[in-house]
Short mmCIF file of C-alpha atoms and ligand atoms in Angstrom, two decimals:
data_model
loop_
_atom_site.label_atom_id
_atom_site.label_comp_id
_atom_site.label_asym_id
_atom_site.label_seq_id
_atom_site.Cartn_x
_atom_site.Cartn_y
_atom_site.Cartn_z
CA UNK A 19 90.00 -112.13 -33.97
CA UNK A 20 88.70 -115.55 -33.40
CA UNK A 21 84.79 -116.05 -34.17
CA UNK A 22 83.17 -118.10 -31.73
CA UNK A 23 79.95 -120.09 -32.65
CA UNK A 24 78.59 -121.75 -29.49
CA UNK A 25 76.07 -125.00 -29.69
CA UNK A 26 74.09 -126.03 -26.67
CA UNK A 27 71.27 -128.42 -25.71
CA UNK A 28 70.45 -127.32 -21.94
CA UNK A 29 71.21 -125.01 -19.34
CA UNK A 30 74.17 -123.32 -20.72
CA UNK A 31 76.71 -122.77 -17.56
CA UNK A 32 79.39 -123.64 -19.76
CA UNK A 33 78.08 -120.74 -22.39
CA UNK A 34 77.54 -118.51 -19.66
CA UNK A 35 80.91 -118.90 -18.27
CA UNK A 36 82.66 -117.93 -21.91
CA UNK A 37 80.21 -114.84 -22.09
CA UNK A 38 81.53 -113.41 -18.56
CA UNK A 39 84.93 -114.03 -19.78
CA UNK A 40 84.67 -112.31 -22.84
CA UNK A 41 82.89 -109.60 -20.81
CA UNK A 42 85.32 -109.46 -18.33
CA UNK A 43 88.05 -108.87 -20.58
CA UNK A 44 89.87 -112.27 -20.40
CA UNK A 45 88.45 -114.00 -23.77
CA UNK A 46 89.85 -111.89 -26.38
CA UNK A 47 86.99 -113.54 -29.02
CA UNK A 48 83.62 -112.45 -30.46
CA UNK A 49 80.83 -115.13 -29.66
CA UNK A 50 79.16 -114.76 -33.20
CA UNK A 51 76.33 -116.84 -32.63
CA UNK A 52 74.19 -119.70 -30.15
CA UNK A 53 72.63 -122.77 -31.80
CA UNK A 54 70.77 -124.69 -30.26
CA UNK A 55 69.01 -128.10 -31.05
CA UNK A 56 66.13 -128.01 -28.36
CA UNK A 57 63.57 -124.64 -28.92
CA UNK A 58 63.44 -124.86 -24.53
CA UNK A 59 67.36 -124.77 -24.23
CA UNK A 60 68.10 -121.98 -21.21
CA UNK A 61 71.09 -121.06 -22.93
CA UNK A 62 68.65 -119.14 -25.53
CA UNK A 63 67.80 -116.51 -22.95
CA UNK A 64 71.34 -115.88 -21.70
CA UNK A 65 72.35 -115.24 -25.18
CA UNK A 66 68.95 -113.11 -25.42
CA UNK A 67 70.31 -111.05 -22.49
CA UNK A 68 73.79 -110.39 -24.06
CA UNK A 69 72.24 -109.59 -27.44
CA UNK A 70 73.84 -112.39 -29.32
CA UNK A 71 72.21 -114.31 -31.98
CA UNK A 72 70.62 -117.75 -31.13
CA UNK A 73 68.99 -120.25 -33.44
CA UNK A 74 67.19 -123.72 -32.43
CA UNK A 75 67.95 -126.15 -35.30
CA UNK A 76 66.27 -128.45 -34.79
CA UNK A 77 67.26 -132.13 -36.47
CA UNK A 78 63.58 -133.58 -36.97
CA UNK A 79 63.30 -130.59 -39.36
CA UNK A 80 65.77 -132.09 -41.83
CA UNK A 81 65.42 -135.41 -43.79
CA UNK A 82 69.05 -136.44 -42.82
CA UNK A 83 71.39 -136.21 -40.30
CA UNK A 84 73.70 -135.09 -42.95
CA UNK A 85 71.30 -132.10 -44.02
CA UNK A 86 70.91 -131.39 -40.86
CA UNK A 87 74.74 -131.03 -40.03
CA UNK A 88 75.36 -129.37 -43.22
CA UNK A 89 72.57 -126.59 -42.55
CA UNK A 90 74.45 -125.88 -39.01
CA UNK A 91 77.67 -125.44 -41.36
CA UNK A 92 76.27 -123.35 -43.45
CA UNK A 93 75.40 -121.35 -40.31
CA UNK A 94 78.66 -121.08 -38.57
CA UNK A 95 80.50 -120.35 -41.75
CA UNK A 96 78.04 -117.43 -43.08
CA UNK A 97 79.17 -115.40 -39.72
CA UNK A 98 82.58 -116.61 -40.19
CA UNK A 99 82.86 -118.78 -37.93
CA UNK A 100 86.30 -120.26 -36.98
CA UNK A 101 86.11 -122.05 -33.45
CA UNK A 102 83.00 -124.32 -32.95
CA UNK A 103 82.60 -124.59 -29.08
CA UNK A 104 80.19 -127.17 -27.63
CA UNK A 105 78.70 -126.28 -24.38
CA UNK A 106 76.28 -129.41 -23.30
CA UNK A 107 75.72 -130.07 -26.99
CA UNK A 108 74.19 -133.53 -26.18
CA UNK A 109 74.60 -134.93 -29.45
CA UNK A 110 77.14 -136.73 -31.57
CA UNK A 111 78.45 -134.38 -34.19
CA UNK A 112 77.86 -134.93 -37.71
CA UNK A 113 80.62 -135.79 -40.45
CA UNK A 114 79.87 -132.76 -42.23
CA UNK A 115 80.65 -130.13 -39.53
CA UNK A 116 83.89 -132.15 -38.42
CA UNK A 117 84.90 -132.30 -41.88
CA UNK A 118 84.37 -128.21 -42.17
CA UNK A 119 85.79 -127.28 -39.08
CA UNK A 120 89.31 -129.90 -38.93
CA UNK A 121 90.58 -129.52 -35.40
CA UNK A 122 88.21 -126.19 -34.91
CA UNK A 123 85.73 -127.67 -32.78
CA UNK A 124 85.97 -127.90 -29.00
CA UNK A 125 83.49 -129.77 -26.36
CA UNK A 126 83.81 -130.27 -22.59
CA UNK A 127 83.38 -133.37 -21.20
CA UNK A 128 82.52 -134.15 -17.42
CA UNK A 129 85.28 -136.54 -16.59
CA UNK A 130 89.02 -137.35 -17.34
CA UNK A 131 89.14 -138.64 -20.82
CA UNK A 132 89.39 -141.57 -21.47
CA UNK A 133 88.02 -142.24 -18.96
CA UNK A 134 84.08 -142.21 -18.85
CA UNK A 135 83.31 -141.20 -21.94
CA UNK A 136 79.54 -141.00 -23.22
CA UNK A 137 76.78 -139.87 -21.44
CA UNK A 138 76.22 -139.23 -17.88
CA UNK A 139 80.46 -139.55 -17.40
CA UNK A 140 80.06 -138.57 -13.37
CA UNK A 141 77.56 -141.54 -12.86
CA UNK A 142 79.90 -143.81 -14.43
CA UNK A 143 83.28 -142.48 -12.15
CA UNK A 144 80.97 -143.35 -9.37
CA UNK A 145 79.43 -146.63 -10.03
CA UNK A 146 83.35 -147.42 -10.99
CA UNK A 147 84.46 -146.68 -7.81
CA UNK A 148 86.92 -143.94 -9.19
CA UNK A 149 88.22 -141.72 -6.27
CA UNK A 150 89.69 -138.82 -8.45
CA UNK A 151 87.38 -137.60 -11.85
CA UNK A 152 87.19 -134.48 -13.23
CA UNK A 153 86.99 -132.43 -16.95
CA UNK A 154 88.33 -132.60 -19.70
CA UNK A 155 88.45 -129.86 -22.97
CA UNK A 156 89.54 -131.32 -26.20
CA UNK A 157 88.79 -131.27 -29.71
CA UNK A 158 86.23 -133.21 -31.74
CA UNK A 159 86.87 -136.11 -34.10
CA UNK A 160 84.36 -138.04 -35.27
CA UNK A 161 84.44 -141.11 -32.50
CA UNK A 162 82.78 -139.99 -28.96
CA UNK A 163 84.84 -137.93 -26.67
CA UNK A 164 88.04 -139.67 -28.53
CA UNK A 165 89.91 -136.48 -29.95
CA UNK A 166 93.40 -134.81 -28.65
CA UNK A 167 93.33 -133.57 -25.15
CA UNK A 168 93.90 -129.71 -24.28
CA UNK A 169 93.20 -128.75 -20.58
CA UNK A 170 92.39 -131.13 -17.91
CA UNK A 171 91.21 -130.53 -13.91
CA UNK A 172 91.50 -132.92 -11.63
CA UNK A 173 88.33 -133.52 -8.97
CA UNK A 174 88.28 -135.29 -5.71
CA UNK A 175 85.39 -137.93 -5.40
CA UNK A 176 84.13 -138.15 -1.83
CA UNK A 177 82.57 -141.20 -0.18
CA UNK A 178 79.20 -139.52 0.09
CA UNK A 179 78.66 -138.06 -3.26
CA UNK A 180 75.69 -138.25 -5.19
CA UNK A 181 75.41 -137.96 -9.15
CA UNK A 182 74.39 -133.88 -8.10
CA UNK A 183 76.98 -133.10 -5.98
CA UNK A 184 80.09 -134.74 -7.95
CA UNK A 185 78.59 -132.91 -11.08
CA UNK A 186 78.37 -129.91 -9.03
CA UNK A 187 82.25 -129.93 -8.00
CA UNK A 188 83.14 -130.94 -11.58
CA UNK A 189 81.38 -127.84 -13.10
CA UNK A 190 82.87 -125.20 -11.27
CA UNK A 191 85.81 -126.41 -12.75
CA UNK A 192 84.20 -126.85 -16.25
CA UNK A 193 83.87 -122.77 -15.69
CA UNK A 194 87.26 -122.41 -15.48
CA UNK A 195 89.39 -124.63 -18.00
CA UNK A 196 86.71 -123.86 -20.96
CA UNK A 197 87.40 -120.01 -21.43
CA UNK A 198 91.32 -120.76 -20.54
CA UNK A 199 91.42 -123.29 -23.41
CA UNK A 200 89.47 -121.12 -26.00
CA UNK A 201 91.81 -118.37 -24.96
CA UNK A 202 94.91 -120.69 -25.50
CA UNK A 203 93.40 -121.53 -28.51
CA UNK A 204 92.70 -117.78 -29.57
CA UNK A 205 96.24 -117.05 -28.84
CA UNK A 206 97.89 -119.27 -31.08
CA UNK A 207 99.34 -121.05 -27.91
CA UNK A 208 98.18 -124.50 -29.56
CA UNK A 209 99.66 -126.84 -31.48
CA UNK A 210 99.98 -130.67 -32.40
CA UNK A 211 102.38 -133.02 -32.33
CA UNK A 212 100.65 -136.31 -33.57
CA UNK A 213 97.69 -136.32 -31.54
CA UNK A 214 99.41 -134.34 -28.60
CA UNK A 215 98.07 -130.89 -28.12
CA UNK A 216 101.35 -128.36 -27.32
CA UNK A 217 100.92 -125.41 -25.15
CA UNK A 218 103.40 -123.00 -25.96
CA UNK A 219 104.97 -121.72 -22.29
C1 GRF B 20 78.40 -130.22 -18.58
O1 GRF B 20 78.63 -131.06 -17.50
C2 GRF B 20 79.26 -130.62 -19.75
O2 GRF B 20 80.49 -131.14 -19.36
C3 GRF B 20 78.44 -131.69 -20.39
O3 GRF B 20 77.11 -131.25 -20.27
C4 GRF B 20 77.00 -130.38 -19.15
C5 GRF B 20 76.42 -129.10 -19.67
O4 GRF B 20 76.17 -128.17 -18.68
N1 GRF B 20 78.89 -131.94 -21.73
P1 GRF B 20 75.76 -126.70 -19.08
O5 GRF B 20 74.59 -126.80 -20.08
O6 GRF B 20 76.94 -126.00 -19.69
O7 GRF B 20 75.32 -126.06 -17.80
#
């Protein structure tokens, strides 16, 4: 069974919305842990309220941003971790969890890669004038929101949207393609071909 280890920054949604579909019966996966690397992060009491284990790691704890990646390793693998998922993990992933993880670690990004990458991705497809944005899941290589592409959704942008209510239409559908790319993923239904992801039909 795939191990999930889930780190978030914030509010969680995108955490919630992989708990309900493991509860639900859709995400055949066990969500072995929640790190965090703010002690305030919401997510920690959603993960209090399913019972799952949640740390705050917190990086001005640790001399180096290396120690401080390698200690989150050391984390994930001790449960047994085998698929990292970031959920609003607002931070650019160390070398040392890439390196231990190799195509094992997911994120969710607010906007059609490549598109708008970097922070605040749905103030950027506005100020750009973009009419269509959107989400994007893929997997993490070490440059910022650069690695291979699994499940996209597209988004309309509307003449009068604010920052809020873009990021609002984008994150419903944020709820939706995360947990169907973990499950692809927990399926075996992945694969690569270069730096294409495969579905299998
Ligand atoms: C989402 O928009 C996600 O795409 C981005 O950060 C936001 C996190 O939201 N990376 P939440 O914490 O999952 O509610």
């Amino acid at each position: 069974m795939t191990k999930v280890g889930v780190l978030a920054s914030g509010h969680g949604s995108n955490f919630q919305s992989i708990i309900d579909a493991v509860k639900s019966g859709y995400l055949n996966v066990s969500i072995e842990c929640l790190i965090t690397n703010n002690a305030d992060a919401f997510a920690i009491e959603r993960a209090k309220a399913h019972g799952i284990t949640s740390m705050a790691i917190l990086e001005k704890d640790f001399r180096t941003k290396d120690d401080y990646y390698r200690k989150i390793t050391t984390e994930l693998q001790t449960l047994g971790v085998n698929l990292v998922v970031l959920a609003g993990f607002m931070k650019l992933v160390g070398k040392a969890l890439i390196e231990a993880f190799p195509m094992r670690i997911m994120n969710i990004h607010p906007a059609l890669l490549p598109s708008f990458k970097g922070l605040h991705a749905q103030r950027q497809a506005l100020q750009y004038g973009g009419k269509v944005s959107g989400c994007t899941v893929h997997f993490v290589d070490e440059g910022l929101d650069t690695g291979p592409i699994i499940i996209q959704a597209a988004v309309p942008v509307l003449s009068n949207d604010t920052e809020d209510t873009l990021s609002e239409r984008i994150l419903k559908y944020e709820h939706e393609i995360y947990p169907r790319a973990i499950k692809l993923f927990a399926d075996g239904a992945l694969s690569f071909e270069g730096r294409v992801v495969k579905i299998a039909e």
